[in-house]
Amino acid sequence: MSMDSRYKEKIRKLLALSQSDNEHEAEAAKRQAKKLMAKYHINADELDIVTINARPLVRKGTKEYENSLICAIERISGCYAIIRAKRTCGKWGRVIEFTGLERDAELAAYSFDVLLQQVEEARKTFVKKVDRSAKAADLYCEGWMDTATCKLVNVFGRRERPVSVEKNMGKRYPDIKSANIRSVSLGVVFGGGEYLNLGCQDGEHANLNVAAGDQREPQLQIGGVQ
């Protein structure tokens, strides 16, 4: 959990305590909450903004289909996505952070984890039955992700990024801008078009299993709040 998130959590608890029936306790909690908000420049509309980590990637870089998934989620979820390098047990990997309103960030991390797990399973089947080469499998996964990410609209709907999230990220990262991830050329792959199309067809079977409205599954915090 980041320092900013810890202070936000403390302020949330103080504000909840400020609703106590004990008048003196409530007033003391309210004063302390205001003091912390002023000291750390935290506005009331920022208290619902959190950062959730998706499942880490145990690799130095991200693959093209993973970048496509990250960009698609960022574009539709109302969240910002940041890829950070992280060294664990002597190995470098990548952690994807989704920052936004609490439920949006939870759903963003959930969507990343679920779709990535499904494309990895689809890749194994493709390699076993169709083509064992890494380039062919990557092409297949790109096609798979192209159609699978279209289903994100069923999770998030169509919406703009909340102004409070824009302001929060602008304050934390003044120079932040949307990532313009360059495509990596895979070179000429025999049957590449066929593999891409096969991936597109199989991506239609992607399943997010998220109920609408307040009926969304409670076990969404796969990555955990930072």
PDB file of C-alpha atoms in Angstrom:
ATOM      1  CA  MET A   1       0.000   0.000   0.000  1.00  0.00           C
ATOM      2  CA  SER A   2       1.426   3.393  -0.993  1.00  0.00           C
ATOM      3  CA  MET A   3       1.855   6.254   1.494  1.00  0.00           C
ATOM      4  CA  ASP A   4      -0.939   8.194  -0.232  1.00  0.00           C
ATOM      5  CA  SER A   5      -3.314   5.214   0.026  1.00  0.00           C
ATOM      6  CA  ARG A   6      -2.539   4.730   3.720  1.00  0.00           C
ATOM      7  CA  TYR A   7      -3.448   8.333   4.511  1.00  0.00           C
ATOM      8  CA  LYS A   8      -6.635   8.044   2.464  1.00  0.00           C
ATOM      9  CA  GLU A   9      -7.635   4.917   4.350  1.00  0.00           C
ATOM     10  CA  LYS A  10      -7.001   6.633   7.678  1.00  0.00           C
ATOM     11  CA  ILE A  11      -9.072   9.642   6.593  1.00  0.00           C
ATOM     12  CA  ARG A  12     -11.925   7.352   5.488  1.00  0.00           C
ATOM     13  CA  LYS A  13     -11.964   5.704   8.913  1.00  0.00           C
ATOM     14  CA  LEU A  14     -11.913   9.080  10.667  1.00  0.00           C
ATOM     15  CA  LEU A  15     -14.796  10.366   8.549  1.00  0.00           C
ATOM     16  CA  ALA A  16     -16.779   7.224   9.363  1.00  0.00           C
ATOM     17  CA  LEU A  17     -16.018   7.804  13.048  1.00  0.00           C
ATOM     18  CA  SER A  18     -17.185  11.402  12.680  1.00  0.00           C
ATOM     19  CA  GLN A  19     -20.720   9.996  12.286  1.00  0.00           C
ATOM     20  CA  SER A  20     -20.550   8.500  15.799  1.00  0.00           C
ATOM     21  CA  ASP A  21     -23.354   9.133  18.288  1.00  0.00           C
ATOM     22  CA  ASN A  22     -20.676  10.227  20.726  1.00  0.00           C
ATOM     23  CA  GLU A  23     -20.543  13.960  20.059  1.00  0.00           C
ATOM     24  CA  HIS A  24     -17.006  14.517  21.392  1.00  0.00           C
ATOM     25  CA  GLU A  25     -15.608  11.467  19.563  1.00  0.00           C
ATOM     26  CA  ALA A  26     -17.288  12.525  16.317  1.00  0.00           C
ATOM     27  CA  GLU A  27     -15.985  16.088  16.509  1.00  0.00           C
ATOM     28  CA  ALA A  28     -12.415  14.948  17.310  1.00  0.00           C
ATOM     29  CA  ALA A  29     -12.446  12.517  14.364  1.00  0.00           C
ATOM     30  CA  LYS A  30     -13.737  15.223  12.015  1.00  0.00           C
ATOM     31  CA  ARG A  31     -11.007  17.666  13.091  1.00  0.00           C
ATOM     32  CA  GLN A  32      -8.279  15.065  12.651  1.00  0.00           C
ATOM     33  CA  ALA A  33      -9.600  14.081   9.207  1.00  0.00           C
ATOM     34  CA  LYS A  34      -9.601  17.708   8.047  1.00  0.00           C
ATOM     35  CA  LYS A  35      -6.093  18.198   9.431  1.00  0.00           C
ATOM     36  CA  LEU A  36      -4.745  15.179   7.523  1.00  0.00           C
ATOM     37  CA  MET A  37      -6.523  16.222   4.301  1.00  0.00           C
ATOM     38  CA  ALA A  38      -4.989  19.690   4.523  1.00  0.00           C
ATOM     39  CA  LYS A  39      -1.514  18.404   5.422  1.00  0.00           C
ATOM     40  CA  TYR A  40      -1.325  15.892   2.565  1.00  0.00           C
ATOM     41  CA  HIS A  41      -3.360  17.937   0.061  1.00  0.00           C
ATOM     42  CA  ILE A  42      -6.070  15.293  -0.261  1.00  0.00           C
ATOM     43  CA  ASN A  43      -9.481  16.435  -1.490  1.00  0.00           C
ATOM     44  CA  ALA A  44     -12.710  14.729  -0.512  1.00  0.00           C
ATOM     45  CA  ASP A  45     -13.344  13.568  -4.085  1.00  0.00           C
ATOM     46  CA  GLU A  46      -9.971  11.755  -4.092  1.00  0.00           C
ATOM     47  CA  LEU A  47     -10.813   9.440  -1.209  1.00  0.00           C
ATOM     48  CA  ASP A  48     -12.513   6.910  -3.483  1.00  0.00           C
ATOM     49  CA  ILE A  49      -9.501   6.706  -5.841  1.00  0.00           C
ATOM     50  CA  VAL A  50      -7.286   3.665  -5.326  1.00  0.00           C
ATOM     51  CA  THR A  51      -4.512   1.776  -7.097  1.00  0.00           C
ATOM     52  CA  ILE A  52      -4.994  -1.954  -7.708  1.00  0.00           C
ATOM     53  CA  ASN A  53      -2.255  -4.261  -8.973  1.00  0.00           C
ATOM     54  CA  ALA A  54      -3.038  -6.900 -11.573  1.00  0.00           C
ATOM     55  CA  ARG A  55      -1.234 -10.242 -11.600  1.00  0.00           C
ATOM     56  CA  PRO A  56       2.512  -9.597 -12.161  1.00  0.00           C
ATOM     57  CA  LEU A  57       4.253 -10.679 -15.359  1.00  0.00           C
ATOM     58  CA  VAL A  58       7.459 -12.592 -14.733  1.00  0.00           C
ATOM     59  CA  ARG A  59       9.250 -11.113 -17.747  1.00  0.00           C
ATOM     60  CA  LYS A  60      11.332  -8.044 -18.523  1.00  0.00           C
ATOM     61  CA  GLY A  61       8.931  -6.853 -21.214  1.00  0.00           C
ATOM     62  CA  THR A  62       5.286  -7.100 -22.199  1.00  0.00           C
ATOM     63  CA  LYS A  63       4.086  -8.847 -25.330  1.00  0.00           C
ATOM     64  CA  GLU A  64       2.051  -7.089 -28.002  1.00  0.00           C
ATOM     65  CA  TYR A  65      -1.214  -8.796 -27.053  1.00  0.00           C
ATOM     66  CA  GLU A  66      -0.642  -7.876 -23.392  1.00  0.00           C
ATOM     67  CA  ASN A  67      -0.106  -4.243 -24.402  1.00  0.00           C
ATOM     68  CA  SER A  68      -3.350  -4.412 -26.400  1.00  0.00           C
ATOM     69  CA  LEU A  69      -5.184  -5.655 -23.326  1.00  0.00           C
ATOM     70  CA  ILE A  70      -3.709  -2.941 -21.080  1.00  0.00           C
ATOM     71  CA  CYS A  71      -4.576  -0.177 -23.565  1.00  0.00           C
ATOM     72  CA  ALA A  72      -8.114  -1.496 -24.101  1.00  0.00           C
ATOM     73  CA  ILE A  73      -8.816  -1.620 -20.364  1.00  0.00           C
ATOM     74  CA  GLU A  74      -7.375   1.865 -19.810  1.00  0.00           C
ATOM     75  CA  ARG A  75      -9.426   3.258 -22.682  1.00  0.00           C
ATOM     76  CA  ILE A  76     -12.753   1.939 -21.440  1.00  0.00           C
ATOM     77  CA  SER A  77     -12.466   1.538 -17.641  1.00  0.00           C
ATOM     78  CA  GLY A  78     -12.017   5.167 -16.584  1.00  0.00           C
ATOM     79  CA  CYS A  79      -8.687   4.175 -15.009  1.00  0.00           C
ATOM     80  CA  TYR A  80      -5.053   4.948 -15.695  1.00  0.00           C
ATOM     81  CA  ALA A  81      -2.709   2.007 -16.291  1.00  0.00           C
ATOM     82  CA  ILE A  82       0.956   2.222 -15.357  1.00  0.00           C
ATOM     83  CA  ILE A  83       3.504  -0.536 -16.059  1.00  0.00           C
ATOM     84  CA  ARG A  84       6.261  -0.730 -13.462  1.00  0.00           C
ATOM     85  CA  ALA A  85       9.411  -2.830 -13.391  1.00  0.00           C
ATOM     86  CA  LYS A  86       9.724  -4.950 -10.268  1.00  0.00           C
ATOM     87  CA  ARG A  87      12.459  -7.322  -9.124  1.00  0.00           C
ATOM     88  CA  THR A  88      11.262 -10.357  -7.171  1.00  0.00           C
ATOM     89  CA  CYS A  89      13.418 -13.270  -6.038  1.00  0.00           C
ATOM     90  CA  GLY A  90      16.278 -12.060  -8.229  1.00  0.00           C
ATOM     91  CA  LYS A  91      14.144 -11.850 -11.393  1.00  0.00           C
ATOM     92  CA  TRP A  92      12.808  -8.781 -13.161  1.00  0.00           C
ATOM     93  CA  GLY A  93       9.134  -8.624 -13.966  1.00  0.00           C
ATOM     94  CA  ARG A  94       6.360  -6.155 -14.742  1.00  0.00           C
ATOM     95  CA  VAL A  95       3.478  -5.040 -12.530  1.00  0.00           C
ATOM     96  CA  ILE A  96       0.458  -3.308 -14.054  1.00  0.00           C
ATOM     97  CA  GLU A  97      -1.201  -0.766 -11.769  1.00  0.00           C
ATOM     98  CA  PHE A  98      -4.738   0.442 -12.433  1.00  0.00           C
ATOM     99  CA  THR A  99      -5.666   3.716 -10.705  1.00  0.00           C
ATOM    100  CA  GLY A 100      -9.233   4.980 -10.641  1.00  0.00           C
ATOM    101  CA  LEU A 101     -12.456   4.907  -8.645  1.00  0.00           C
ATOM    102  CA  GLU A 102     -12.360   1.880  -6.368  1.00  0.00           C
ATOM    103  CA  ARG A 103     -14.827  -0.321  -8.250  1.00  0.00           C
ATOM    104  CA  ASP A 104     -13.409   0.649 -11.653  1.00  0.00           C
ATOM    105  CA  ALA A 105      -9.855  -0.178 -10.544  1.00  0.00           C
ATOM    106  CA  GLU A 106     -10.972  -3.502  -9.082  1.00  0.00           C
ATOM    107  CA  LEU A 107     -12.772  -4.424 -12.298  1.00  0.00           C
ATOM    108  CA  ALA A 108      -9.815  -3.286 -14.415  1.00  0.00           C
ATOM    109  CA  ALA A 109      -7.386  -5.558 -12.533  1.00  0.00           C
ATOM    110  CA  TYR A 110      -9.952  -8.371 -12.580  1.00  0.00           C
ATOM    111  CA  SER A 111     -10.455  -8.040 -16.342  1.00  0.00           C
ATOM    112  CA  PHE A 112      -6.701  -8.058 -16.981  1.00  0.00           C
ATOM    113  CA  ASP A 113      -6.127 -11.144 -14.840  1.00  0.00           C
ATOM    114  CA  VAL A 114      -9.040 -13.123 -16.256  1.00  0.00           C
ATOM    115  CA  LEU A 115      -8.427 -12.358 -19.930  1.00  0.00           C
ATOM    116  CA  LEU A 116      -4.683 -12.928 -19.610  1.00  0.00           C
ATOM    117  CA  GLN A 117      -5.272 -16.307 -17.965  1.00  0.00           C
ATOM    118  CA  GLN A 118      -7.695 -17.295 -20.713  1.00  0.00           C
ATOM    119  CA  VAL A 119      -5.407 -16.264 -23.578  1.00  0.00           C
ATOM    120  CA  GLU A 120      -2.536 -18.186 -21.968  1.00  0.00           C
ATOM    121  CA  GLU A 121      -4.695 -21.331 -21.889  1.00  0.00           C
ATOM    122  CA  ALA A 122      -5.765 -20.747 -25.502  1.00  0.00           C
ATOM    123  CA  ARG A 123      -2.112 -20.293 -26.474  1.00  0.00           C
ATOM    124  CA  LYS A 124      -1.174 -23.670 -24.963  1.00  0.00           C
ATOM    125  CA  THR A 125      -3.883 -25.381 -26.999  1.00  0.00           C
ATOM    126  CA  PHE A 126      -2.770 -23.560 -30.174  1.00  0.00           C
ATOM    127  CA  VAL A 127       0.873 -24.561 -29.680  1.00  0.00           C
ATOM    128  CA  LYS A 128      -0.081 -28.179 -29.033  1.00  0.00           C
ATOM    129  CA  LYS A 129      -2.481 -28.557 -31.963  1.00  0.00           C
ATOM    130  CA  VAL A 130      -1.469 -26.002 -34.621  1.00  0.00           C
ATOM    131  CA  ASP A 131       2.034 -24.474 -34.490  1.00  0.00           C
ATOM    132  CA  ARG A 132       4.780 -24.668 -31.895  1.00  0.00           C
ATOM    133  CA  SER A 133       6.651 -21.505 -32.945  1.00  0.00           C
ATOM    134  CA  ALA A 134       6.567 -18.517 -30.551  1.00  0.00           C
ATOM    135  CA  LYS A 135       5.922 -16.028 -33.384  1.00  0.00           C
ATOM    136  CA  ALA A 136       2.905 -17.959 -34.650  1.00  0.00           C
ATOM    137  CA  ALA A 137       1.538 -18.251 -31.109  1.00  0.00           C
ATOM    138  CA  ASP A 138       2.003 -14.510 -30.534  1.00  0.00           C
ATOM    139  CA  LEU A 139       0.059 -13.752 -33.727  1.00  0.00           C
ATOM    140  CA  TYR A 140      -2.711 -16.088 -32.613  1.00  0.00           C
ATOM    141  CA  CYS A 141      -2.847 -14.305 -29.217  1.00  0.00           C
ATOM    142  CA  GLU A 142      -3.042 -10.883 -30.910  1.00  0.00           C
ATOM    143  CA  GLY A 143      -6.086 -12.027 -32.876  1.00  0.00           C
ATOM    144  CA  TRP A 144      -7.599 -13.560 -29.751  1.00  0.00           C
ATOM    145  CA  MET A 145      -7.193 -10.340 -27.799  1.00  0.00           C
ATOM    146  CA  ASP A 146      -8.625  -8.195 -30.612  1.00  0.00           C
ATOM    147  CA  THR A 147     -12.044  -9.808 -30.239  1.00  0.00           C
ATOM    148  CA  ALA A 148     -11.882 -10.641 -26.515  1.00  0.00           C
ATOM    149  CA  THR A 149     -11.331  -7.002 -25.500  1.00  0.00           C
ATOM    150  CA  CYS A 150     -14.541  -6.011 -27.300  1.00  0.00           C
ATOM    151  CA  LYS A 151     -16.356  -7.677 -24.401  1.00  0.00           C
ATOM    152  CA  LEU A 152     -14.982  -5.132 -21.933  1.00  0.00           C
ATOM    153  CA  VAL A 153     -17.880  -2.847 -22.824  1.00  0.00           C
ATOM    154  CA  ASN A 154     -20.149  -5.371 -21.102  1.00  0.00           C
ATOM    155  CA  VAL A 155     -18.196  -4.813 -17.881  1.00  0.00           C
ATOM    156  CA  PHE A 156     -17.652  -1.051 -17.911  1.00  0.00           C
ATOM    157  CA  GLY A 157     -20.191   0.296 -20.409  1.00  0.00           C
ATOM    158  CA  ARG A 158     -19.170   3.357 -22.416  1.00  0.00           C
ATOM    159  CA  ARG A 159     -17.963   6.234 -20.266  1.00  0.00           C
ATOM    160  CA  GLU A 160     -15.442   9.025 -19.922  1.00  0.00           C
ATOM    161  CA  ARG A 161     -12.665   8.976 -17.333  1.00  0.00           C
ATOM    162  CA  PRO A 162     -13.936  10.733 -14.158  1.00  0.00           C
ATOM    163  CA  VAL A 163     -12.600  14.258 -13.654  1.00  0.00           C
ATOM    164  CA  SER A 164     -11.533  13.372 -10.096  1.00  0.00           C
ATOM    165  CA  VAL A 165      -9.273  10.619 -11.456  1.00  0.00           C
ATOM    166  CA  GLU A 166      -7.770  12.987 -14.036  1.00  0.00           C
ATOM    167  CA  LYS A 167      -7.012  15.568 -11.340  1.00  0.00           C
ATOM    168  CA  ASN A 168      -5.589  12.982  -8.947  1.00  0.00           C
ATOM    169  CA  MET A 169      -3.185  11.533 -11.508  1.00  0.00           C
ATOM    170  CA  GLY A 170      -2.299  15.003 -12.757  1.00  0.00           C
ATOM    171  CA  LYS A 171      -1.270  15.936  -9.231  1.00  0.00           C
ATOM    172  CA  ARG A 172       0.713  12.742  -8.641  1.00  0.00           C
ATOM    173  CA  TYR A 173       2.318  12.652 -12.097  1.00  0.00           C
ATOM    174  CA  PRO A 174       2.303  16.162 -13.659  1.00  0.00           C
ATOM    175  CA  ASP A 175       3.873  14.910 -16.901  1.00  0.00           C
ATOM    176  CA  ILE A 176       1.668  11.855 -17.343  1.00  0.00           C
ATOM    177  CA  LYS A 177       0.298  11.120 -20.793  1.00  0.00           C
ATOM    178  CA  SER A 178      -1.431   8.141 -22.373  1.00  0.00           C
ATOM    179  CA  ALA A 179       1.023   5.511 -23.490  1.00  0.00           C
ATOM    180  CA  ASN A 180       1.678   5.258 -27.192  1.00  0.00           C
ATOM    181  CA  ILE A 181       2.944   1.685 -27.257  1.00  0.00           C
ATOM    182  CA  ARG A 182       4.747   0.850 -30.463  1.00  0.00           C
ATOM    183  CA  SER A 183       3.876  -2.346 -32.265  1.00  0.00           C
ATOM    184  CA  VAL A 184       6.669  -4.896 -32.394  1.00  0.00           C
ATOM    185  CA  SER A 185       7.189  -6.483 -35.787  1.00  0.00           C
ATOM    186  CA  LEU A 186       7.044 -10.271 -35.661  1.00  0.00           C
ATOM    187  CA  GLY A 187       8.520 -10.585 -39.128  1.00  0.00           C
ATOM    188  CA  VAL A 188       7.046 -12.812 -41.819  1.00  0.00           C
ATOM    189  CA  VAL A 189       5.243 -15.824 -40.405  1.00  0.00           C
ATOM    190  CA  PHE A 190       4.062 -18.495 -42.829  1.00  0.00           C
ATOM    191  CA  GLY A 191       0.312 -18.802 -42.375  1.00  0.00           C
ATOM    192  CA  GLY A 192       0.326 -15.669 -40.214  1.00  0.00           C
ATOM    193  CA  GLY A 193      -3.016 -14.375 -41.523  1.00  0.00           C
ATOM    194  CA  GLU A 194      -4.628 -17.729 -40.831  1.00  0.00           C
ATOM    195  CA  TYR A 195      -3.271 -17.788 -37.273  1.00  0.00           C
ATOM    196  CA  LEU A 196      -4.493 -14.235 -36.654  1.00  0.00           C
ATOM    197  CA  ASN A 197      -7.967 -15.127 -37.920  1.00  0.00           C
ATOM    198  CA  LEU A 198      -8.055 -18.290 -35.834  1.00  0.00           C
ATOM    199  CA  GLY A 199      -7.214 -16.197 -32.780  1.00  0.00           C
ATOM    200  CA  CYS A 200     -10.013 -13.751 -33.601  1.00  0.00           C
ATOM    201  CA  GLN A 201     -12.496 -16.615 -33.823  1.00  0.00           C
ATOM    202  CA  ASP A 202     -11.384 -18.198 -30.550  1.00  0.00           C
ATOM    203  CA  GLY A 203     -11.367 -14.839 -28.776  1.00  0.00           C
ATOM    204  CA  GLU A 204     -15.136 -14.740 -29.236  1.00  0.00           C
ATOM    205  CA  HIS A 205     -15.348 -17.381 -26.497  1.00  0.00           C
ATOM    206  CA  ALA A 206     -13.636 -15.169 -23.896  1.00  0.00           C
ATOM    207  CA  ASN A 207     -15.679 -14.957 -20.706  1.00  0.00           C
ATOM    208  CA  LEU A 208     -15.485 -12.274 -18.003  1.00  0.00           C
ATOM    209  CA  ASN A 209     -18.422 -13.432 -15.850  1.00  0.00           C
ATOM    210  CA  VAL A 210     -19.086 -10.074 -14.194  1.00  0.00           C
ATOM    211  CA  ALA A 211     -22.654  -9.320 -13.159  1.00  0.00           C
ATOM    212  CA  ALA A 212     -24.083  -5.870 -13.767  1.00  0.00           C
ATOM    213  CA  GLY A 213     -24.686  -3.068 -11.262  1.00  0.00           C
ATOM    214  CA  ASP A 214     -24.362  -3.844  -7.567  1.00  0.00           C
ATOM    215  CA  GLN A 215     -24.524  -7.588  -8.240  1.00  0.00           C
ATOM    216  CA  ARG A 216     -20.880  -7.704  -9.366  1.00  0.00           C
ATOM    217  CA  GLU A 217     -18.867 -10.538  -7.893  1.00  0.00           C
ATOM    218  CA  PRO A 218     -17.359  -9.707  -4.478  1.00  0.00           C
ATOM    219  CA  GLN A 219     -14.037 -11.463  -5.168  1.00  0.00           C
ATOM    220  CA  LEU A 220     -12.709  -8.849  -7.599  1.00  0.00           C
ATOM    221  CA  GLN A 221      -9.601  -7.769  -5.687  1.00  0.00           C
ATOM    222  CA  ILE A 222      -7.283 -10.266  -7.322  1.00  0.00           C
ATOM    223  CA  GLY A 223      -4.318  -7.895  -7.282  1.00  0.00           C
ATOM    224  CA  GLY A 224      -4.959  -6.056  -4.021  1.00  0.00           C
ATOM    225  CA  VAL A 225      -5.191  -2.394  -3.093  1.00  0.00           C
ATOM    226  CA  GLN A 226      -1.921  -0.478  -2.897  1.00  0.00           C
TER     227      GLN A 226
END
